[in-house]
CSV table of C-alpha atoms and ligand atoms in Angstrom, one decimal:
chain,number,residue,atom,x,y,z
S,1,UNK,CA,-32.9,23.8,-1.4
S,2,UNK,CA,-30.6,22.2,1.0
S,3,UNK,CA,-28.2,19.3,0.4
S,4,UNK,CA,-26.7,17.1,3.0
S,5,UNK,CA,-24.4,15.0,1.0
S,6,UNK,CA,-21.1,13.4,1.8
S,7,UNK,CA,-17.9,15.2,0.9
S,8,UNK,CA,-15.5,14.0,-1.8
S,9,UNK,CA,-12.0,14.2,-0.4
S,10,UNK,CA,-8.9,13.3,-2.5
S,11,UNK,CA,-5.3,12.7,-1.4
S,12,UNK,CA,-2.6,13.2,-4.1
S,13,UNK,CA,1.2,13.1,-4.2
S,14,UNK,CA,4.2,11.4,-5.6
S,15,UNK,CA,4.8,7.7,-4.7
S,16,UNK,CA,5.8,7.1,-1.1
S,17,UNK,CA,4.4,10.4,0.1
S,18,UNK,CA,2.1,8.5,2.5
S,19,UNK,CA,-1.2,8.8,0.8
S,20,UNK,CA,-2.5,5.3,1.6
S,21,UNK,CA,-1.5,5.4,5.2
S,22,UNK,CA,-3.1,8.9,5.6
S,23,UNK,CA,-6.3,7.9,3.8
S,24,UNK,CA,-6.8,4.9,6.1
S,25,UNK,CA,-6.1,7.0,9.2
S,26,UNK,CA,-8.5,9.7,8.1
S,27,UNK,CA,-11.3,7.2,7.4
S,28,UNK,CA,-10.7,5.7,10.8
S,29,UNK,CA,-10.7,9.1,12.6
S,30,UNK,CA,-13.9,10.1,10.8
S,31,UNK,CA,-15.6,6.9,11.7
S,32,UNK,CA,-14.5,7.2,15.3
S,33,UNK,CA,-16.1,10.6,15.4
S,34,UNK,CA,-19.4,9.1,14.3
S,35,UNK,CA,-19.3,10.1,10.6
S,36,UNK,CA,-20.0,7.7,7.8
S,37,UNK,CA,-16.8,7.5,5.8
S,38,UNK,CA,-15.3,5.1,3.3
S,39,UNK,CA,-12.1,4.8,1.4
S,40,UNK,CA,-11.7,4.4,-2.4
S,41,UNK,CA,-8.5,4.2,-4.5
S,42,UNK,CA,-7.5,4.7,-8.0
S,43,UNK,CA,-6.6,2.8,-10.0
S,44,UNK,CA,-9.2,0.3,-8.7
S,45,UNK,CA,-7.5,-2.9,-9.8
S,46,UNK,CA,-10.5,-5.1,-9.1
S,47,UNK,CA,-12.5,-4.3,-12.2
S,48,UNK,CA,-11.8,-5.7,-15.7
S,49,UNK,CA,-10.3,-2.4,-16.8
S,50,UNK,CA,-8.4,-2.2,-13.5
S,51,UNK,CA,-6.9,-5.7,-14.2
S,52,UNK,CA,-5.6,-4.5,-17.5
S,53,UNK,CA,-4.1,-1.4,-15.8
S,54,UNK,CA,-2.6,-3.6,-13.0
S,55,UNK,CA,-0.9,-5.9,-15.6
S,56,UNK,CA,0.4,-2.8,-17.3
S,57,UNK,CA,1.9,-1.4,-14.1
S,58,UNK,CA,3.4,-4.8,-13.3
S,59,UNK,CA,4.9,-4.7,-16.8
S,60,UNK,CA,3.1,-7.9,-17.7
S,61,UNK,CA,1.6,-6.2,-20.8
S,62,UNK,CA,2.6,-3.2,-22.9
S,63,UNK,CA,-0.1,-0.7,-23.9
S,64,UNK,CA,0.2,2.3,-26.1
S,65,UNK,CA,0.5,5.5,-23.9
S,66,UNK,CA,-2.7,7.2,-25.1
S,67,UNK,CA,-4.6,4.0,-24.7
S,68,UNK,CA,-3.5,3.5,-21.1
S,69,UNK,CA,-4.3,7.1,-20.3
S,70,UNK,CA,-7.8,6.5,-21.5
S,71,UNK,CA,-8.1,3.2,-19.5
S,72,UNK,CA,-7.1,5.0,-16.3
S,73,UNK,CA,-9.7,7.6,-17.0
S,74,UNK,CA,-12.3,4.9,-17.8
S,75,UNK,CA,-11.5,3.2,-14.5
S,76,UNK,CA,-12.6,6.4,-12.8
S,77,UNK,CA,-15.6,6.8,-14.9
S,78,UNK,CA,-16.8,3.3,-14.2
S,79,UNK,CA,-16.9,4.2,-10.5
S,80,UNK,CA,-18.9,7.4,-10.9
S,81,UNK,CA,-22.4,5.8,-10.3
S,82,UNK,CA,-21.0,4.3,-7.1
S,83,UNK,CA,-19.3,7.6,-6.0
S,84,UNK,CA,-22.6,9.6,-6.6
S,85,UNK,CA,-24.6,7.0,-4.8
S,86,UNK,CA,-22.4,7.0,-1.7
S,87,UNK,CA,-22.2,10.8,-1.6
S,88,UNK,CA,-26.0,11.0,-1.9
S,89,UNK,CA,-26.2,8.6,1.1
S,90,UNK,CA,-24.2,11.1,3.1
S,91,UNK,CA,-21.0,9.0,3.1
S,92,UNK,CA,-17.7,10.9,3.1
S,93,UNK,CA,-15.4,9.4,0.4
S,94,UNK,CA,-11.7,9.5,1.0
S,95,UNK,CA,-10.0,8.8,-2.3
S,96,UNK,CA,-6.4,7.7,-2.7
S,97,UNK,CA,-5.4,9.3,-6.1
S,98,UNK,CA,-7.8,10.7,-8.7
S,99,UNK,CA,-7.8,12.4,-12.0
S,100,UNK,CA,-4.8,14.6,-11.0
S,101,UNK,CA,-2.6,11.6,-10.8
S,102,UNK,CA,-3.9,10.7,-14.2
S,103,UNK,CA,-2.8,14.0,-15.7
S,104,UNK,CA,0.5,14.2,-13.7
S,105,UNK,CA,1.7,10.7,-14.6
S,106,UNK,CA,0.8,10.7,-18.3
S,107,UNK,CA,2.0,14.3,-18.9
S,108,UNK,CA,5.3,13.3,-17.4
S,109,UNK,CA,5.8,11.2,-20.6
S,110,UNK,CA,7.3,12.8,-23.7
S,111,UNK,CA,4.7,14.3,-26.1
S,112,UNK,CA,1.8,14.8,-23.8
S,113,UNK,CA,0.4,18.2,-22.9
S,114,UNK,CA,-1.5,18.9,-19.7
S,115,UNK,CA,-4.5,20.0,-21.7
S,116,UNK,CA,-4.8,16.8,-23.7
S,117,UNK,CA,-4.4,14.7,-20.6
S,118,UNK,CA,-7.2,16.5,-18.8
S,119,UNK,CA,-9.8,16.0,-21.4
S,120,UNK,CA,-11.0,12.4,-20.7
S,121,UNK,CA,-11.7,13.3,-17.0
S,122,UNK,CA,-13.8,16.4,-17.8
S,123,UNK,CA,-17.2,15.9,-16.2
S,124,UNK,CA,-16.0,13.6,-13.4
S,125,UNK,CA,-17.3,14.5,-9.9
S,126,UNK,CA,-15.2,17.4,-8.6
S,127,UNK,CA,-13.5,16.8,-5.2
S,128,UNK,CA,-14.5,19.2,-2.5
S,129,UNK,CA,-10.9,19.1,-1.3
S,130,UNK,CA,-7.6,17.8,-2.8
S,131,UNK,CA,-4.8,17.5,-0.3
S,132,UNK,CA,-1.4,17.3,-1.9
S,133,UNK,CA,1.1,15.5,0.3
S,134,UNK,CA,4.2,17.4,-0.6
S,135,UNK,CA,7.5,15.4,-0.4
S,136,UNK,CA,10.7,16.1,-2.2
S,137,UNK,CA,11.1,13.1,-4.5
S,138,UNK,CA,14.7,12.6,-3.2
S,139,UNK,CA,13.3,12.3,0.3
S,140,UNK,CA,10.6,9.9,-1.0
S,141,UNK,CA,13.3,7.7,-2.5
S,142,UNK,CA,15.0,7.5,0.9
S,143,UNK,CA,11.8,6.1,2.4
S,144,UNK,CA,12.7,2.8,0.9
S,145,UNK,CA,13.5,1.3,-2.5
S,146,UNK,CA,10.9,1.9,-5.2
S,147,UNK,CA,9.2,-1.3,-6.2
S,148,UNK,CA,9.5,-2.8,-9.6
S,149,UNK,CA,6.3,-1.3,-11.1
S,150,UNK,CA,6.3,0.9,-14.0
S,151,UNK,CA,6.8,4.6,-13.1
S,152,UNK,CA,8.7,3.8,-9.9
S,153,UNK,CA,11.9,5.6,-10.7
S,154,UNK,CA,13.3,8.8,-9.1
S,155,UNK,CA,13.7,10.5,-12.5
S,156,UNK,CA,10.1,9.9,-13.5
S,157,UNK,CA,8.8,10.8,-10.1
S,158,UNK,CA,10.6,14.2,-10.2
S,159,UNK,CA,8.8,15.0,-13.5
S,160,UNK,CA,5.5,13.9,-12.0
S,161,UNK,CA,6.1,16.3,-9.1
S,162,UNK,CA,6.7,19.2,-11.6
S,163,UNK,CA,3.4,18.3,-13.3
S,164,UNK,CA,1.5,18.3,-10.0
S,165,UNK,CA,3.0,21.7,-9.3
S,166,UNK,CA,1.6,23.0,-12.7
S,167,UNK,CA,-1.8,21.4,-11.9
S,168,UNK,CA,-1.9,23.1,-8.5
S,169,UNK,CA,-2.0,26.5,-10.2
S,170,UNK,CA,-5.6,25.7,-11.2
S,171,UNK,CA,-7.6,27.8,-8.7
S,172,UNK,CA,-10.9,26.2,-9.7
S,173,UNK,CA,-9.8,23.2,-7.6
S,174,UNK,CA,-9.6,23.4,-3.8
S,175,UNK,CA,-6.0,22.4,-3.4
S,176,UNK,CA,-4.3,22.3,0.0
S,177,UNK,CA,-0.6,21.5,0.2
S,178,UNK,CA,0.6,19.5,3.2
S,179,UNK,CA,4.2,19.0,4.3
S,180,UNK,CA,4.5,15.2,4.2
S,181,UNK,CA,8.1,15.2,5.5
S,182,UNK,CA,6.8,15.3,9.1
S,183,UNK,CA,5.6,12.4,11.3
S,184,UNK,CA,2.5,10.4,10.4
S,185,UNK,CA,0.7,11.9,13.4
S,186,UNK,CA,1.5,15.5,12.5
S,187,UNK,CA,0.4,15.0,8.9
S,188,UNK,CA,-2.7,13.2,10.1
S,189,UNK,CA,-3.7,16.1,12.4
S,190,UNK,CA,-3.4,18.7,9.6
S,191,UNK,CA,-5.4,16.5,7.3
S,192,UNK,CA,-8.2,16.1,9.9
S,193,UNK,CA,-8.5,19.8,10.4
S,194,UNK,CA,-8.6,20.6,6.7
S,195,UNK,CA,-11.1,17.8,6.2
S,196,UNK,CA,-13.5,19.0,9.0
S,197,UNK,CA,-13.6,22.4,7.4
S,198,UNK,CA,-14.3,21.1,4.0
S,199,UNK,CA,-17.0,18.6,5.1
S,200,UNK,CA,-18.9,21.4,6.8
S,201,UNK,CA,-18.5,23.7,3.8
S,202,UNK,CA,-19.5,21.2,1.2
S,203,UNK,CA,-22.5,19.4,2.7
S,204,UNK,CA,-24.9,22.2,1.6
S,205,UNK,CA,-23.4,22.6,-1.8
S,206,UNK,CA,-24.2,20.6,-5.0
S,207,UNK,CA,-21.4,18.3,-6.2
S,208,UNK,CA,-19.3,20.0,-8.9
S,209,UNK,CA,-17.8,18.6,-12.1
S,210,UNK,CA,-14.2,18.6,-13.2
A,330,DGP,P1,-0.8,3.0,-6.6
A,330,DGP,O1,-1.7,1.8,-6.7
A,330,DGP,O2,-1.4,4.1,-5.8
A,330,DGP,O3,0.6,2.6,-6.2
A,330,DGP,O4,-0.7,3.6,-8.1
A,330,DGP,C1,-0.3,2.9,-9.2
A,330,DGP,C2,0.7,3.6,-10.1
A,330,DGP,O5,-0.1,4.2,-11.2
A,330,DGP,C3,1.4,4.8,-9.5
A,330,DGP,O6,2.7,4.8,-9.9
A,330,DGP,C4,0.7,6.0,-10.0
A,330,DGP,C5,0.1,5.6,-11.3
A,330,DGP,N1,-1.2,6.2,-11.7
A,330,DGP,C6,-2.2,6.3,-10.9
A,330,DGP,N2,-3.3,6.9,-11.6
A,330,DGP,C7,-2.8,7.0,-12.8
A,330,DGP,C8,-3.4,7.5,-14.0
A,330,DGP,O7,-4.6,7.9,-14.1
A,330,DGP,N3,-2.6,7.6,-15.2
A,330,DGP,C9,-1.4,7.1,-15.2
A,330,DGP,N4,-0.7,7.2,-16.3
A,330,DGP,N5,-0.8,6.6,-14.0
A,330,DGP,C10,-1.5,6.6,-12.9
């Protein structure tokens, strides 16, 4: 049986690594080459759950840490029907953050294990490729002041980076590490090559699950 589905491509990394810029450029490049591609981002702040998350990040509300972890996961789950539909239509989805951010950010808080944090996302569509934009958190901080949102401190981001490093040891996920300290164009070129390879490899394979 042959599949010709779209690929699920995720960009991850600490804040200020350039994920959003690179996602937009990748979608644009794919579209220019005649491929159907769309961007998605998590958290998706447009839904009701997303609005709760957005208020939490803006420190307008306080939520218990386990609760907010489950809300971030629910925000991904509520998009699963749409993700599957788009992939079935042959659309390549380029996603700005996914379950790995979920695990890295919550497990950077005291008292959370990676294993506990992973559980709510078990069964989500598995990305065909996860590109990690590697940037030393000290260099990231030099790219401009962190904003005022929750989590935007150098100390927290350093712990998040360590959690990502632990997550990247999981060989069941197709991780690729990209040096994000270079120019936007150099990073973009690397991403395009990795993406091309992955699209060709995944279109005949069924979608996996986390
Ligand atoms: P962004 O909109 O990409 O700036 O992300 C918002 C912030 O939320 C950012 O600091 C990373 C964090 N974040 C993203 N996904 C999750 C998640 O699933 N769980 C937790 N705890 N934090 C997350």
